[in-house]
Amino acid sequence: TSGLGQRLSEFVGVKASDGESVWIVRPGQNMEKFRYSGELTQEGVTEFIAGWRAGTLEKTLKSAEVPDYNDDPVKIVVGKNFEDVVMNNDKYVLLEFYAPWCGHCKKLAPIYDDLAKKLSHMENLVIAKIDATENEVPGVSVQGFPTLKWFVPGNKANPQAFDADRTLEGITKMIKEKMGGDWQE
């Protein structure tokens, strides 16, 4: 595939290495995608479509591979480790959704790295980033780059927008305010 077909395939998450595949894609704000993984038979595809119509299929989300090394101050999140790094713990999480080609993201990167180093002593806080061009996570809609989301222990299913001055001081101040009594000097 080339041209528009290739770009659409990349956007949806279909790779040439996937070979023949059947997908249902529902365009919209939260573009839903469903991939058929059974044997390509008329019966199997018919059951797949029936499952989609009944609302019983699980959405297919893009994910890069989990990194072998993830011990830097800024943790790397991909679709496959999102639950472990962000959701399934009792820590506050600041997660940057970025695009590698985004100029604003490149400008934020050294500030974000400095922030993670400065706050690395805080065991109840994770500073993380996710390449939103290669990964999707459930329940989070990203409309532009960079997008910062704040995940609070006990209410992680409802991440908050994190609108702070994009400076080391501005982000630190906002984290301190949001953490309240949980802030650690």
PDB file of C-alpha atoms in Angstrom:
ATOM      1  CA  THR A   1       0.000   0.000   0.000  1.00  0.00           C
ATOM      2  CA  SER A   2       1.203   3.520  -0.729  1.00  0.00           C
ATOM      3  CA  GLY A   3       0.005   7.107  -0.642  1.00  0.00           C
ATOM      4  CA  LEU A   4      -3.261   7.755   1.171  1.00  0.00           C
ATOM      5  CA  GLY A   5      -3.828   4.041   1.857  1.00  0.00           C
ATOM      6  CA  GLN A   6      -0.448   3.760   3.566  1.00  0.00           C
ATOM      7  CA  ARG A   7      -1.028   6.859   5.703  1.00  0.00           C
ATOM      8  CA  LEU A   8      -4.491   5.625   6.707  1.00  0.00           C
ATOM      9  CA  SER A   9      -3.064   2.203   7.564  1.00  0.00           C
ATOM     10  CA  GLU A  10      -0.383   3.771   9.759  1.00  0.00           C
ATOM     11  CA  PHE A  11      -2.953   5.989  11.481  1.00  0.00           C
ATOM     12  CA  VAL A  12      -5.185   3.018  12.240  1.00  0.00           C
ATOM     13  CA  GLY A  13      -2.257   0.850  13.297  1.00  0.00           C
ATOM     14  CA  VAL A  14      -2.241  -1.687  10.468  1.00  0.00           C
ATOM     15  CA  LYS A  15       1.242  -2.794   9.478  1.00  0.00           C
ATOM     16  CA  ALA A  16       2.280  -4.424   6.214  1.00  0.00           C
ATOM     17  CA  SER A  17       3.751  -7.250   8.292  1.00  0.00           C
ATOM     18  CA  ASP A  18       0.217  -8.018   9.543  1.00  0.00           C
ATOM     19  CA  GLY A  19      -0.589  -9.531   6.149  1.00  0.00           C
ATOM     20  CA  GLU A  20      -4.229  -9.969   5.234  1.00  0.00           C
ATOM     21  CA  SER A  21      -6.509  -8.754   7.969  1.00  0.00           C
ATOM     22  CA  VAL A  22     -10.061  -7.639   8.566  1.00  0.00           C
ATOM     23  CA  TRP A  23     -10.752  -4.498  10.566  1.00  0.00           C
ATOM     24  CA  ILE A  24     -13.816  -2.503  11.494  1.00  0.00           C
ATOM     25  CA  VAL A  25     -12.987   1.165  11.933  1.00  0.00           C
ATOM     26  CA  ARG A  26     -15.509   3.649  13.261  1.00  0.00           C
ATOM     27  CA  PRO A  27     -14.179   7.158  12.542  1.00  0.00           C
ATOM     28  CA  GLY A  28     -14.939   9.913  14.994  1.00  0.00           C
ATOM     29  CA  GLN A  29     -13.476  11.723  17.965  1.00  0.00           C
ATOM     30  CA  ASN A  30     -12.439   8.455  19.649  1.00  0.00           C
ATOM     31  CA  MET A  31     -11.909   6.426  16.479  1.00  0.00           C
ATOM     32  CA  GLU A  32     -12.785   2.891  17.489  1.00  0.00           C
ATOM     33  CA  LYS A  33     -10.955   0.014  15.815  1.00  0.00           C
ATOM     34  CA  PHE A  34     -11.618  -3.681  16.007  1.00  0.00           C
ATOM     35  CA  ARG A  35      -9.346  -6.326  14.491  1.00  0.00           C
ATOM     36  CA  TYR A  36     -10.538  -9.787  13.561  1.00  0.00           C
ATOM     37  CA  SER A  37      -8.006 -12.361  14.718  1.00  0.00           C
ATOM     38  CA  GLY A  38      -9.612 -15.637  13.706  1.00  0.00           C
ATOM     39  CA  GLU A  39      -9.296 -17.747  10.622  1.00  0.00           C
ATOM     40  CA  LEU A  40     -10.473 -15.887   7.513  1.00  0.00           C
ATOM     41  CA  THR A  41     -13.676 -17.783   6.817  1.00  0.00           C
ATOM     42  CA  GLN A  42     -17.119 -16.513   5.961  1.00  0.00           C
ATOM     43  CA  GLU A  43     -18.484 -17.883   9.231  1.00  0.00           C
ATOM     44  CA  GLY A  44     -15.698 -16.329  11.310  1.00  0.00           C
ATOM     45  CA  VAL A  45     -16.002 -12.898   9.720  1.00  0.00           C
ATOM     46  CA  THR A  46     -19.807 -13.034  10.026  1.00  0.00           C
ATOM     47  CA  GLU A  47     -19.468 -13.774  13.768  1.00  0.00           C
ATOM     48  CA  PHE A  48     -16.955 -10.918  14.062  1.00  0.00           C
ATOM     49  CA  ILE A  49     -19.403  -8.464  12.485  1.00  0.00           C
ATOM     50  CA  ALA A  50     -22.228  -9.755  14.673  1.00  0.00           C
ATOM     51  CA  GLY A  51     -20.054  -9.240  17.768  1.00  0.00           C
ATOM     52  CA  TRP A  52     -19.300  -5.688  16.671  1.00  0.00           C
ATOM     53  CA  ARG A  53     -22.991  -4.949  16.142  1.00  0.00           C
ATOM     54  CA  ALA A  54     -23.802  -6.415  19.573  1.00  0.00           C
ATOM     55  CA  GLY A  55     -21.074  -4.309  21.192  1.00  0.00           C
ATOM     56  CA  THR A  56     -19.227  -7.327  22.579  1.00  0.00           C
ATOM     57  CA  LEU A  57     -15.888  -6.856  20.808  1.00  0.00           C
ATOM     58  CA  GLU A  58     -12.853  -5.397  22.551  1.00  0.00           C
ATOM     59  CA  LYS A  59     -11.328  -2.344  20.894  1.00  0.00           C
ATOM     60  CA  THR A  60      -7.911  -2.717  19.316  1.00  0.00           C
ATOM     61  CA  LEU A  61      -5.398  -0.182  20.580  1.00  0.00           C
ATOM     62  CA  LYS A  62      -1.975   0.576  19.090  1.00  0.00           C
ATOM     63  CA  SER A  63       1.083  -0.165  21.203  1.00  0.00           C
ATOM     64  CA  ALA A  64       4.809  -0.073  20.712  1.00  0.00           C
ATOM     65  CA  GLU A  65       6.809  -2.765  22.463  1.00  0.00           C
ATOM     66  CA  VAL A  66       7.589  -2.357  26.164  1.00  0.00           C
ATOM     67  CA  PRO A  67      11.105  -0.932  26.490  1.00  0.00           C
ATOM     68  CA  ASP A  68      13.791  -3.255  27.836  1.00  0.00           C
ATOM     69  CA  TYR A  69      15.178  -0.417  29.969  1.00  0.00           C
ATOM     70  CA  ASN A  70      12.886   1.958  31.860  1.00  0.00           C
ATOM     71  CA  ASP A  71      14.933   3.226  34.799  1.00  0.00           C
ATOM     72  CA  ASP A  72      15.418   6.842  33.679  1.00  0.00           C
ATOM     73  CA  PRO A  73      13.643   9.510  35.743  1.00  0.00           C
ATOM     74  CA  VAL A  74      11.032   9.967  32.980  1.00  0.00           C
ATOM     75  CA  LYS A  75       9.301   6.604  32.631  1.00  0.00           C
ATOM     76  CA  ILE A  76       8.384   5.383  29.151  1.00  0.00           C
ATOM     77  CA  VAL A  77       4.771   4.307  28.781  1.00  0.00           C
ATOM     78  CA  VAL A  78       3.423   2.299  25.846  1.00  0.00           C
ATOM     79  CA  GLY A  79      -0.019   0.838  25.371  1.00  0.00           C
ATOM     80  CA  LYS A  80       1.126  -2.544  26.705  1.00  0.00           C
ATOM     81  CA  ASN A  81       2.494  -1.209  30.026  1.00  0.00           C
ATOM     82  CA  PHE A  82       0.016   1.652  30.604  1.00  0.00           C
ATOM     83  CA  GLU A  83      -1.956  -0.310  33.213  1.00  0.00           C
ATOM     84  CA  ASP A  84       1.184  -1.200  35.201  1.00  0.00           C
ATOM     85  CA  VAL A  85       2.961   2.161  35.070  1.00  0.00           C
ATOM     86  CA  VAL A  86      -0.048   4.483  35.314  1.00  0.00           C
ATOM     87  CA  MET A  87      -3.198   2.795  36.549  1.00  0.00           C
ATOM     88  CA  ASN A  88      -2.372  -0.142  38.843  1.00  0.00           C
ATOM     89  CA  ASN A  89      -0.545   1.655  41.622  1.00  0.00           C
ATOM     90  CA  ASP A  90      -1.207   4.171  44.382  1.00  0.00           C
ATOM     91  CA  LYS A  91       1.009   6.894  42.922  1.00  0.00           C
ATOM     92  CA  TYR A  92       0.254  10.238  41.354  1.00  0.00           C
ATOM     93  CA  VAL A  93       1.198  10.166  37.659  1.00  0.00           C
ATOM     94  CA  LEU A  94       1.941  13.065  35.328  1.00  0.00           C
ATOM     95  CA  LEU A  95       1.804  11.656  31.794  1.00  0.00           C
ATOM     96  CA  GLU A  96       2.890  13.572  28.709  1.00  0.00           C
ATOM     97  CA  PHE A  97       1.305  12.507  25.425  1.00  0.00           C
ATOM     98  CA  TYR A  98       3.754  13.627  22.737  1.00  0.00           C
ATOM     99  CA  ALA A  99       4.576  13.277  19.054  1.00  0.00           C
ATOM    100  CA  PRO A 100       8.255  12.902  18.082  1.00  0.00           C
ATOM    101  CA  TRP A 101       7.892  15.436  15.254  1.00  0.00           C
ATOM    102  CA  CYS A 102       6.153  18.100  17.397  1.00  0.00           C
ATOM    103  CA  GLY A 103       8.151  21.295  17.962  1.00  0.00           C
ATOM    104  CA  HIS A 104       6.320  22.141  21.205  1.00  0.00           C
ATOM    105  CA  CYS A 105       7.089  18.633  22.503  1.00  0.00           C
ATOM    106  CA  LYS A 106      10.771  19.027  21.650  1.00  0.00           C
ATOM    107  CA  LYS A 107      10.812  22.339  23.532  1.00  0.00           C
ATOM    108  CA  LEU A 108       9.179  20.724  26.593  1.00  0.00           C
ATOM    109  CA  ALA A 109      11.472  17.646  26.613  1.00  0.00           C
ATOM    110  CA  PRO A 110      14.473  19.122  28.515  1.00  0.00           C
ATOM    111  CA  ILE A 111      12.143  20.819  31.024  1.00  0.00           C
ATOM    112  CA  TYR A 112      10.287  17.538  31.553  1.00  0.00           C
ATOM    113  CA  ASP A 113      13.577  15.659  32.014  1.00  0.00           C
ATOM    114  CA  ASP A 114      14.747  18.254  34.583  1.00  0.00           C
ATOM    115  CA  LEU A 115      11.379  17.986  36.375  1.00  0.00           C
ATOM    116  CA  ALA A 116      11.673  14.201  36.657  1.00  0.00           C
ATOM    117  CA  LYS A 117      15.227  14.473  38.007  1.00  0.00           C
ATOM    118  CA  LYS A 118      14.234  17.206  40.491  1.00  0.00           C
ATOM    119  CA  LEU A 119      11.295  15.155  41.826  1.00  0.00           C
ATOM    120  CA  SER A 120      12.870  11.682  41.601  1.00  0.00           C
ATOM    121  CA  HIS A 121      13.026  11.510  45.431  1.00  0.00           C
ATOM    122  CA  MET A 122       9.222  11.408  45.588  1.00  0.00           C
ATOM    123  CA  GLU A 123       8.212   7.753  45.810  1.00  0.00           C
ATOM    124  CA  ASN A 124       4.515   8.608  45.419  1.00  0.00           C
ATOM    125  CA  LEU A 125       4.964  10.363  42.052  1.00  0.00           C
ATOM    126  CA  VAL A 126       5.685   9.090  38.538  1.00  0.00           C
ATOM    127  CA  ILE A 127       6.716  11.434  35.724  1.00  0.00           C
ATOM    128  CA  ALA A 128       6.127   9.605  32.441  1.00  0.00           C
ATOM    129  CA  LYS A 129       5.681  10.106  28.714  1.00  0.00           C
ATOM    130  CA  ILE A 130       3.993   8.222  25.895  1.00  0.00           C
ATOM    131  CA  ASP A 131       4.479   8.558  22.144  1.00  0.00           C
ATOM    132  CA  ALA A 132       0.845   9.111  21.176  1.00  0.00           C
ATOM    133  CA  THR A 133       1.596   8.476  17.496  1.00  0.00           C
ATOM    134  CA  GLU A 134       2.538   4.859  18.291  1.00  0.00           C
ATOM    135  CA  ASN A 135       0.357   4.120  21.314  1.00  0.00           C
ATOM    136  CA  GLU A 136      -3.244   4.415  22.394  1.00  0.00           C
ATOM    137  CA  VAL A 137      -4.665   3.987  25.874  1.00  0.00           C
ATOM    138  CA  PRO A 138      -8.252   3.473  26.977  1.00  0.00           C
ATOM    139  CA  GLY A 139     -10.202   6.411  28.299  1.00  0.00           C
ATOM    140  CA  VAL A 140      -7.831   9.188  27.232  1.00  0.00           C
ATOM    141  CA  SER A 141      -8.516  11.446  24.273  1.00  0.00           C
ATOM    142  CA  VAL A 142      -5.617  13.479  22.919  1.00  0.00           C
ATOM    143  CA  GLN A 143      -6.423  16.377  20.606  1.00  0.00           C
ATOM    144  CA  GLY A 144      -3.007  18.058  20.351  1.00  0.00           C
ATOM    145  CA  PHE A 145       0.621  17.779  21.374  1.00  0.00           C
ATOM    146  CA  PRO A 146       1.945  17.861  23.956  1.00  0.00           C
ATOM    147  CA  THR A 147      -0.981  16.940  26.184  1.00  0.00           C
ATOM    148  CA  LEU A 148      -0.335  16.540  29.908  1.00  0.00           C
ATOM    149  CA  LYS A 149      -2.706  14.421  32.004  1.00  0.00           C
ATOM    150  CA  TRP A 150      -2.733  14.093  35.793  1.00  0.00           C
ATOM    151  CA  PHE A 151      -3.737  10.727  37.293  1.00  0.00           C
ATOM    152  CA  VAL A 152      -4.755  10.772  40.966  1.00  0.00           C
ATOM    153  CA  PRO A 153      -4.666   7.682  43.215  1.00  0.00           C
ATOM    154  CA  GLY A 154      -8.189   6.415  43.819  1.00  0.00           C
ATOM    155  CA  ASN A 155      -9.573   8.170  40.720  1.00  0.00           C
ATOM    156  CA  LYS A 156      -7.290   7.188  37.873  1.00  0.00           C
ATOM    157  CA  ALA A 157     -10.184   6.391  35.526  1.00  0.00           C
ATOM    158  CA  ASN A 158     -10.781  10.150  35.339  1.00  0.00           C
ATOM    159  CA  PRO A 159      -7.468  11.802  34.463  1.00  0.00           C
ATOM    160  CA  GLN A 160      -7.382  15.563  34.814  1.00  0.00           C
ATOM    161  CA  ALA A 161      -6.112  18.074  32.297  1.00  0.00           C
ATOM    162  CA  PHE A 162      -2.822  19.486  33.549  1.00  0.00           C
ATOM    163  CA  ASP A 163      -2.670  23.098  32.485  1.00  0.00           C
ATOM    164  CA  ALA A 164       0.409  24.702  33.994  1.00  0.00           C
ATOM    165  CA  ASP A 165       2.963  27.170  32.749  1.00  0.00           C
ATOM    166  CA  ARG A 166       5.318  24.963  30.703  1.00  0.00           C
ATOM    167  CA  THR A 167       8.374  25.876  32.746  1.00  0.00           C
ATOM    168  CA  LEU A 168      10.154  23.845  35.426  1.00  0.00           C
ATOM    169  CA  GLU A 169       8.854  26.230  38.071  1.00  0.00           C
ATOM    170  CA  GLY A 170       5.313  26.303  36.661  1.00  0.00           C
ATOM    171  CA  ILE A 171       4.924  22.531  36.417  1.00  0.00           C
ATOM    172  CA  THR A 172       6.516  21.981  39.844  1.00  0.00           C
ATOM    173  CA  LYS A 173       4.162  24.527  41.422  1.00  0.00           C
ATOM    174  CA  MET A 174       1.107  22.872  39.852  1.00  0.00           C
ATOM    175  CA  ILE A 175       2.186  19.381  41.006  1.00  0.00           C
ATOM    176  CA  LYS A 176       2.703  20.719  44.545  1.00  0.00           C
ATOM    177  CA  GLU A 177      -0.790  22.276  44.498  1.00  0.00           C
ATOM    178  CA  LYS A 178      -2.437  19.136  43.107  1.00  0.00           C
ATOM    179  CA  MET A 179      -0.694  16.821  45.589  1.00  0.00           C
ATOM    180  CA  GLY A 180      -1.493  18.964  48.615  1.00  0.00           C
ATOM    181  CA  GLY A 181      -0.508  17.116  51.792  1.00  0.00           C
ATOM    182  CA  ASP A 182       1.056  14.273  49.789  1.00  0.00           C
ATOM    183  CA  TRP A 183       3.826  16.567  48.506  1.00  0.00           C
ATOM    184  CA  GLN A 184       7.288  15.561  49.728  1.00  0.00           C
ATOM    185  CA  GLU A 185      10.074  18.129  50.030  1.00  0.00           C
TER     186      GLU A 185
END
